[in-house]
Amino acid sequence: MSVTWLSVLLLSSVLEEPVSAQLDSSDKQESAQPHLILIVADDLGWNDISWHNSDVISPNLGQLAREGIILENSYVQPICSPTRSALMASRYPFTIGRQNNVIKPFCPTGLTLNTTILPQELKKLGYDTHIAGKWHLGYCKWEYTPTYRGFDTFHGFYHGAQDYYTHIRTDSMEADHVTTEGTGYDYRNNTEVDFASAGDYSTFVIADTVENIIMSRDPATPLFMYVPFQSVHNPMEVPEEYSNMYSNVTNHKRRMFLGMVTAMDDAVGQIVTALKSSGHYNNSVIVFTTDNGGPNNTANNWPLRGHKGSVWEGGTRGPAFIHSPLLSNPGTVSHRMVHVTDWYPTFVRLAGGSPPSDIDGVNQWEALNNNSLPPARDYFVYDIDRTDALVAAIRSGDYKLLVGDIGHDSYDPQSPGAGHPPAAVNTGGSCKQTAAGGDLPTMQLYNITGDPSEREDLSASQPSVVKDLWLRLQQEFSRYVTKDTPPDDAAADPKNFGGVWSPGWC
C-alpha cells in the first residue's frame, strides 16, 4: 500500500481537478466532471465473453473492450453480496462482516450503515446518482435501501435472484422446526412497488430505465449510473430468439446461458447508443465487470481453476474493461492488478474528490492510463473467513497463497462438448509446511503470473514465500470482523406486506 499511496501523492497536483478538466479547454462540455457508468454482470465467467471466447456473441461489449483497456487481472469476490459490498464501500468484506455470504430474503441485515458508500461520496461532488437493476445489499429496513444510501433514483429489485419476467422470488427459512416459505413480488420504482414491469424481461427493463434516465437529463450535470444487471444469474430464462443463436450448443442450460449473455450485450449496446445520442458519451468513463466467477454447469471459466463460491482464480478473476474517450491509450490490454474495491477511489478521483482514508481500494486511473507509471497495486486479500475453519487467500506480486480447504476446484471444458483437461490437484491434500512458530495450516502456493490455471503447487519448494505471505495474511487478522449473519426472521414473509418483499420488518 505504501508504494501505491506514494504514487497518489506524487500525482496529487494533477488530481485536484476532474480528469476531463485537464483536457482541451476549447471543448466546453469536456470541462465538466466525467459521467461515470458502472456496469456489473452477474455470474459471468472468464470464458463467457467474446474477447476470451470467439463462440460467444457479444459484439457491443467486445467493441467497448477492444476500444478501451481490457483488464486481464481484474479481481472480485467469490460471490455476489460481498462483491457489491466491496464495490460500494471500497472495503474488503472481511473487515465489515460481509465475507463469504449472500444476504438472503429472510435475513435481517445489510451493508453496514457505518460507512459512506460510493453514491454518497459522489453526491457530495455534485453528481446525479441512479441505479437500475439488482441491489442485494439488504432491505429489511428502509435505511439499507438505495434511495436512503445516496442514490437519487432506484428502479430494480432488492434480492439476489428472481424470475426474469414475473419478478417473483420464492425463498424459505426454518426456525424452531417450522419452515416458512415466502413468495412475493420484487421490483421497485424508488420506494414504490412497480407492478408495471411485471411480464417484461428484466435485462431490457434495466436497459430501458437507463436509456430513459440518460435521454431525459442535461449532460452538463455529472452522472453516476450504476447498472447491476440480473444477467446472467439463474434462472436460465431468455427470449427464444437469443437462445436460437446457439443452436449448435447441445446442453440446454449452456445454450440458455449464452443467449442471456447476448441479450445483455444488446442491452449494453442500447445504453451506449443513448450515451452517444444524448451528448454524454464523449465525456464518459464506462467500467464493466462481473461480480464473481461463473457457476459450474452453466458458465465457463476456462482455463481458470474453480468457479463461483471459491477463492480459486475461476471464482475471483473475471472479465472486465474500462472504456472512455478520455483514455490516452485506448485499444490496449492491461495485465496490471485491479481489485473491485478500486473503482470507488478511482471514480471519486475522476470526479475531482478525495477518497476516504480508511478504504482498501486505490485509484487506478493514472496507472492504467499510463504504462510508464508504476502499477497502482501489487497486493490484495482475496478473502478471509474464520467462521469455522480458516479459509483465506492472499496475492502479492506473482504469488498467491491459499489457506485451508478451498474446495470447488474443478476445471470447466474449453468449449461446449469438449472434454475436461487433466484432473486438478487435490485441494484437500497434505501441504503442511513448518516454519518458525510451529506448524502452519494447510496451504497451497501458486505463481499466478506463470501459472494462472493454478496447476503447480509450489508450497513445498518455496517455503520462504509461504512464510512471508502467511505472516502478511496474519497481519490482516486484526481487521477481521465476524460474519454478519443473524438468524432468519419470518417477519420478512411477503404475506405480511400484501404479497411483496418489503422493508420494514427489522
PDB file of N, CA and C in Angstrom, residues 375-419:
ATOM      1  N   PRO A 375       2.559   0.312 -11.275  1.00  0.00           N
ATOM      2  CA  PRO A 375       1.204  -0.193 -11.025  1.00  0.00           C
ATOM      3  C   PRO A 375       0.621   0.410  -9.754  1.00  0.00           C
ATOM      4  N   ALA A 376      -0.684   0.560  -9.736  1.00  0.00           N
ATOM      5  CA  ALA A 376      -1.347   1.145  -8.566  1.00  0.00           C
ATOM      6  C   ALA A 376      -1.360   0.191  -7.384  1.00  0.00           C
ATOM      7  N   ARG A 377      -1.355  -1.105  -7.640  1.00  0.00           N
ATOM      8  CA  ARG A 377      -1.323  -2.077  -6.541  1.00  0.00           C
ATOM      9  C   ARG A 377      -0.558  -3.317  -6.977  1.00  0.00           C
ATOM     10  N   ASP A 378       0.034  -4.006  -5.974  1.00  0.00           N
ATOM     11  CA  ASP A 378       0.683  -5.289  -6.231  1.00  0.00           C
ATOM     12  C   ASP A 378       0.319  -6.306  -5.153  1.00  0.00           C
ATOM     13  N   TYR A 379      -0.787  -6.033  -4.459  1.00  0.00           N
ATOM     14  CA  TYR A 379      -1.156  -6.857  -3.302  1.00  0.00           C
ATOM     15  C   TYR A 379      -2.649  -6.724  -3.055  1.00  0.00           C
ATOM     16  N   PHE A 380      -3.295  -7.814  -2.672  1.00  0.00           N
ATOM     17  CA  PHE A 380      -4.662  -7.740  -2.156  1.00  0.00           C
ATOM     18  C   PHE A 380      -4.994  -9.039  -1.435  1.00  0.00           C
ATOM     19  N   VAL A 381      -6.043  -8.978  -0.636  1.00  0.00           N
ATOM     20  CA  VAL A 381      -6.558 -10.157   0.057  1.00  0.00           C
ATOM     21  C   VAL A 381      -7.800 -10.633  -0.684  1.00  0.00           C
ATOM     22  N   TYR A 382      -7.795 -11.891  -1.114  1.00  0.00           N
ATOM     23  CA  TYR A 382      -8.973 -12.449  -1.778  1.00  0.00           C
ATOM     24  C   TYR A 382     -10.145 -12.499  -0.804  1.00  0.00           C
ATOM     25  N   ASP A 383      -9.900 -13.094   0.353  1.00  0.00           N
ATOM     26  CA  ASP A 383     -10.939 -13.208   1.370  1.00  0.00           C
ATOM     27  C   ASP A 383     -10.334 -13.837   2.614  1.00  0.00           C
ATOM     28  N   ILE A 384     -10.967 -13.604   3.739  1.00  0.00           N
ATOM     29  CA  ILE A 384     -10.658 -14.300   4.985  1.00  0.00           C
ATOM     30  C   ILE A 384     -11.986 -14.674   5.620  1.00  0.00           C
ATOM     31  N   ASP A 385     -12.164 -15.946   5.915  1.00  0.00           N
ATOM     32  CA  ASP A 385     -13.366 -16.407   6.609  1.00  0.00           C
ATOM     33  C   ASP A 385     -12.940 -17.337   7.736  1.00  0.00           C
ATOM     34  N   ARG A 386     -13.236 -16.936   8.957  1.00  0.00           N
ATOM     35  CA  ARG A 386     -12.864 -17.719  10.135  1.00  0.00           C
ATOM     36  C   ARG A 386     -14.100 -18.240  10.857  1.00  0.00           C
ATOM     37  N   THR A 387     -15.216 -18.349  10.133  1.00  0.00           N
ATOM     38  CA  THR A 387     -16.465 -18.784  10.756  1.00  0.00           C
ATOM     39  C   THR A 387     -16.318 -20.176  11.349  1.00  0.00           C
ATOM     40  N   ASP A 388     -15.777 -21.092  10.592  1.00  0.00           N
ATOM     41  CA  ASP A 388     -15.484 -22.441  11.081  1.00  0.00           C
ATOM     42  C   ASP A 388     -13.958 -22.595  11.053  1.00  0.00           C
ATOM     43  N   ALA A 389     -13.456 -23.442  10.172  1.00  0.00           N
ATOM     44  CA  ALA A 389     -12.012 -23.495   9.971  1.00  0.00           C
ATOM     45  C   ALA A 389     -11.589 -22.328   9.077  1.00  0.00           C
ATOM     46  N   LEU A 390     -10.365 -21.872   9.251  1.00  0.00           N
ATOM     47  CA  LEU A 390      -9.870 -20.745   8.475  1.00  0.00           C
ATOM     48  C   LEU A 390      -9.804 -21.094   6.996  1.00  0.00           C
ATOM     49  N   VAL A 391     -10.390 -20.234   6.171  1.00  0.00           N
ATOM     50  CA  VAL A 391     -10.252 -20.291   4.721  1.00  0.00           C
ATOM     51  C   VAL A 391      -9.878 -18.886   4.264  1.00  0.00           C
ATOM     52  N   ALA A 392      -8.768 -18.768   3.538  1.00  0.00           N
ATOM     53  CA  ALA A 392      -8.301 -17.439   3.148  1.00  0.00           C
ATOM     54  C   ALA A 392      -7.383 -17.556   1.944  1.00  0.00           C
ATOM     55  N   ALA A 393      -7.156 -16.417   1.297  1.00  0.00           N
ATOM     56  CA  ALA A 393      -6.196 -16.353   0.198  1.00  0.00           C
ATOM     57  C   ALA A 393      -5.676 -14.933   0.091  1.00  0.00           C
ATOM     58  N   ILE A 394      -4.418 -14.825  -0.337  1.00  0.00           N
ATOM     59  CA  ILE A 394      -3.753 -13.531  -0.444  1.00  0.00           C
ATOM     60  C   ILE A 394      -2.866 -13.545  -1.681  1.00  0.00           C
ATOM     61  N   ARG A 395      -2.719 -12.397  -2.319  1.00  0.00           N
ATOM     62  CA  ARG A 395      -1.866 -12.261  -3.508  1.00  0.00           C
ATOM     63  C   ARG A 395      -0.867 -11.137  -3.274  1.00  0.00           C
ATOM     64  N   SER A 396       0.388 -11.416  -3.581  1.00  0.00           N
ATOM     65  CA  SER A 396       1.426 -10.392  -3.536  1.00  0.00           C
ATOM     66  C   SER A 396       2.345 -10.620  -4.722  1.00  0.00           C
ATOM     67  N   GLY A 397       2.402  -9.658  -5.624  1.00  0.00           N
ATOM     68  CA  GLY A 397       3.206  -9.832  -6.821  1.00  0.00           C
ATOM     69  C   GLY A 397       2.736 -11.025  -7.628  1.00  0.00           C
ATOM     70  N   ASP A 398       3.670 -11.908  -7.953  1.00  0.00           N
ATOM     71  CA  ASP A 398       3.327 -13.087  -8.757  1.00  0.00           C
ATOM     72  C   ASP A 398       2.626 -14.167  -7.952  1.00  0.00           C
ATOM     73  N   TYR A 399       2.763 -14.141  -6.626  1.00  0.00           N
ATOM     74  CA  TYR A 399       2.401 -15.300  -5.820  1.00  0.00           C
ATOM     75  C   TYR A 399       1.050 -15.173  -5.123  1.00  0.00           C
ATOM     76  N   LYS A 400       0.404 -16.310  -5.031  1.00  0.00           N
ATOM     77  CA  LYS A 400      -0.889 -16.427  -4.347  1.00  0.00           C
ATOM     78  C   LYS A 400      -0.805 -17.564  -3.335  1.00  0.00           C
ATOM     79  N   LEU A 401      -1.188 -17.265  -2.104  1.00  0.00           N
ATOM     80  CA  LEU A 401      -1.228 -18.266  -1.043  1.00  0.00           C
ATOM     81  C   LEU A 401      -2.675 -18.563  -0.701  1.00  0.00           C
ATOM     82  N   LEU A 402      -3.037 -19.846  -0.709  1.00  0.00           N
ATOM     83  CA  LEU A 402      -4.362 -20.291  -0.290  1.00  0.00           C
ATOM     84  C   LEU A 402      -4.229 -21.056   1.012  1.00  0.00           C
ATOM     85  N   VAL A 403      -5.119 -20.783   1.939  1.00  0.00           N
ATOM     86  CA  VAL A 403      -5.062 -21.373   3.273  1.00  0.00           C
ATOM     87  C   VAL A 403      -6.377 -22.076   3.561  1.00  0.00           C
ATOM     88  N   GLY A 404      -6.300 -23.332   3.998  1.00  0.00           N
ATOM     89  CA  GLY A 404      -7.498 -24.075   4.357  1.00  0.00           C
ATOM     90  C   GLY A 404      -8.033 -24.915   3.214  1.00  0.00           C
ATOM     91  N   ASP A 405      -9.202 -25.501   3.439  1.00  0.00           N
ATOM     92  CA  ASP A 405      -9.848 -26.357   2.444  1.00  0.00           C
ATOM     93  C   ASP A 405     -10.653 -25.473   1.499  1.00  0.00           C
ATOM     94  N   ILE A 406     -10.118 -25.212   0.320  1.00  0.00           N
ATOM     95  CA  ILE A 406     -10.710 -24.251  -0.606  1.00  0.00           C
ATOM     96  C   ILE A 406     -11.919 -24.838  -1.324  1.00  0.00           C
ATOM     97  N   GLY A 407     -11.819 -26.092  -1.780  1.00  0.00           N
ATOM     98  CA  GLY A 407     -12.937 -26.727  -2.480  1.00  0.00           C
ATOM     99  C   GLY A 407     -13.224 -26.105  -3.831  1.00  0.00           C
ATOM    100  N   HIS A 408     -14.292 -26.575  -4.481  1.00  0.00           N
ATOM    101  CA  HIS A 408     -14.759 -26.022  -5.770  1.00  0.00           C
ATOM    102  C   HIS A 408     -13.610 -25.881  -6.764  1.00  0.00           C
ATOM    103  N   ASP A 409     -12.813 -26.955  -6.937  1.00  0.00           N
ATOM    104  CA  ASP A 409     -11.561 -26.782  -7.668  1.00  0.00           C
ATOM    105  C   ASP A 409     -11.573 -27.368  -9.071  1.00  0.00           C
ATOM    106  N   SER A 410     -12.721 -27.652  -9.641  1.00  0.00           N
ATOM    107  CA  SER A 410     -12.776 -28.272 -10.960  1.00  0.00           C
ATOM    108  C   SER A 410     -12.424 -27.284 -12.056  1.00  0.00           C
ATOM    109  N   TYR A 411     -12.064 -27.832 -13.222  1.00  0.00           N
ATOM    110  CA  TYR A 411     -11.857 -27.025 -14.418  1.00  0.00           C
ATOM    111  C   TYR A 411     -13.041 -27.222 -15.357  1.00  0.00           C
ATOM    112  N   ASP A 412     -13.473 -26.134 -15.989  1.00  0.00           N
ATOM    113  CA  ASP A 412     -14.519 -26.235 -16.997  1.00  0.00           C
ATOM    114  C   ASP A 412     -13.924 -26.725 -18.307  1.00  0.00           C
ATOM    115  N   PRO A 413     -14.760 -27.335 -19.179  1.00  0.00           N
ATOM    116  CA  PRO A 413     -14.272 -27.666 -20.521  1.00  0.00           C
ATOM    117  C   PRO A 413     -13.973 -26.387 -21.290  1.00  0.00           C
ATOM    118  N   GLN A 414     -13.064 -26.492 -22.254  1.00  0.00           N
ATOM    119  CA  GLN A 414     -12.676 -25.302 -23.003  1.00  0.00           C
ATOM    120  C   GLN A 414     -13.837 -24.741 -23.810  1.00  0.00           C
ATOM    121  N   SER A 415     -14.694 -25.614 -24.320  1.00  0.00           N
ATOM    122  CA  SER A 415     -15.850 -25.176 -25.091  1.00  0.00           C
ATOM    123  C   SER A 415     -16.938 -26.223 -24.944  1.00  0.00           C
ATOM    124  N   PRO A 416     -18.195 -25.886 -25.244  1.00  0.00           N
ATOM    125  CA  PRO A 416     -19.288 -26.856 -25.114  1.00  0.00           C
ATOM    126  C   PRO A 416     -18.982 -28.133 -25.879  1.00  0.00           C
ATOM    127  N   GLY A 417     -19.107 -29.251 -25.195  1.00  0.00           N
ATOM    128  CA  GLY A 417     -18.870 -30.536 -25.826  1.00  0.00           C
ATOM    129  C   GLY A 417     -17.442 -31.011 -25.721  1.00  0.00           C
ATOM    130  N   ALA A 418     -16.526 -30.127 -25.296  1.00  0.00           N
ATOM    131  CA  ALA A 418     -15.126 -30.517 -25.184  1.00  0.00           C
ATOM    132  C   ALA A 418     -14.889 -31.284 -23.897  1.00  0.00           C
ATOM    133  N   GLY A 419     -13.855 -32.106 -23.891  1.00  0.00           N
ATOM    134  CA  GLY A 419     -13.531 -32.851 -22.692  1.00  0.00           C
ATOM    135  C   GLY A 419     -12.826 -31.988 -21.673  1.00  0.00           C
TER     136      GLY A 419
END
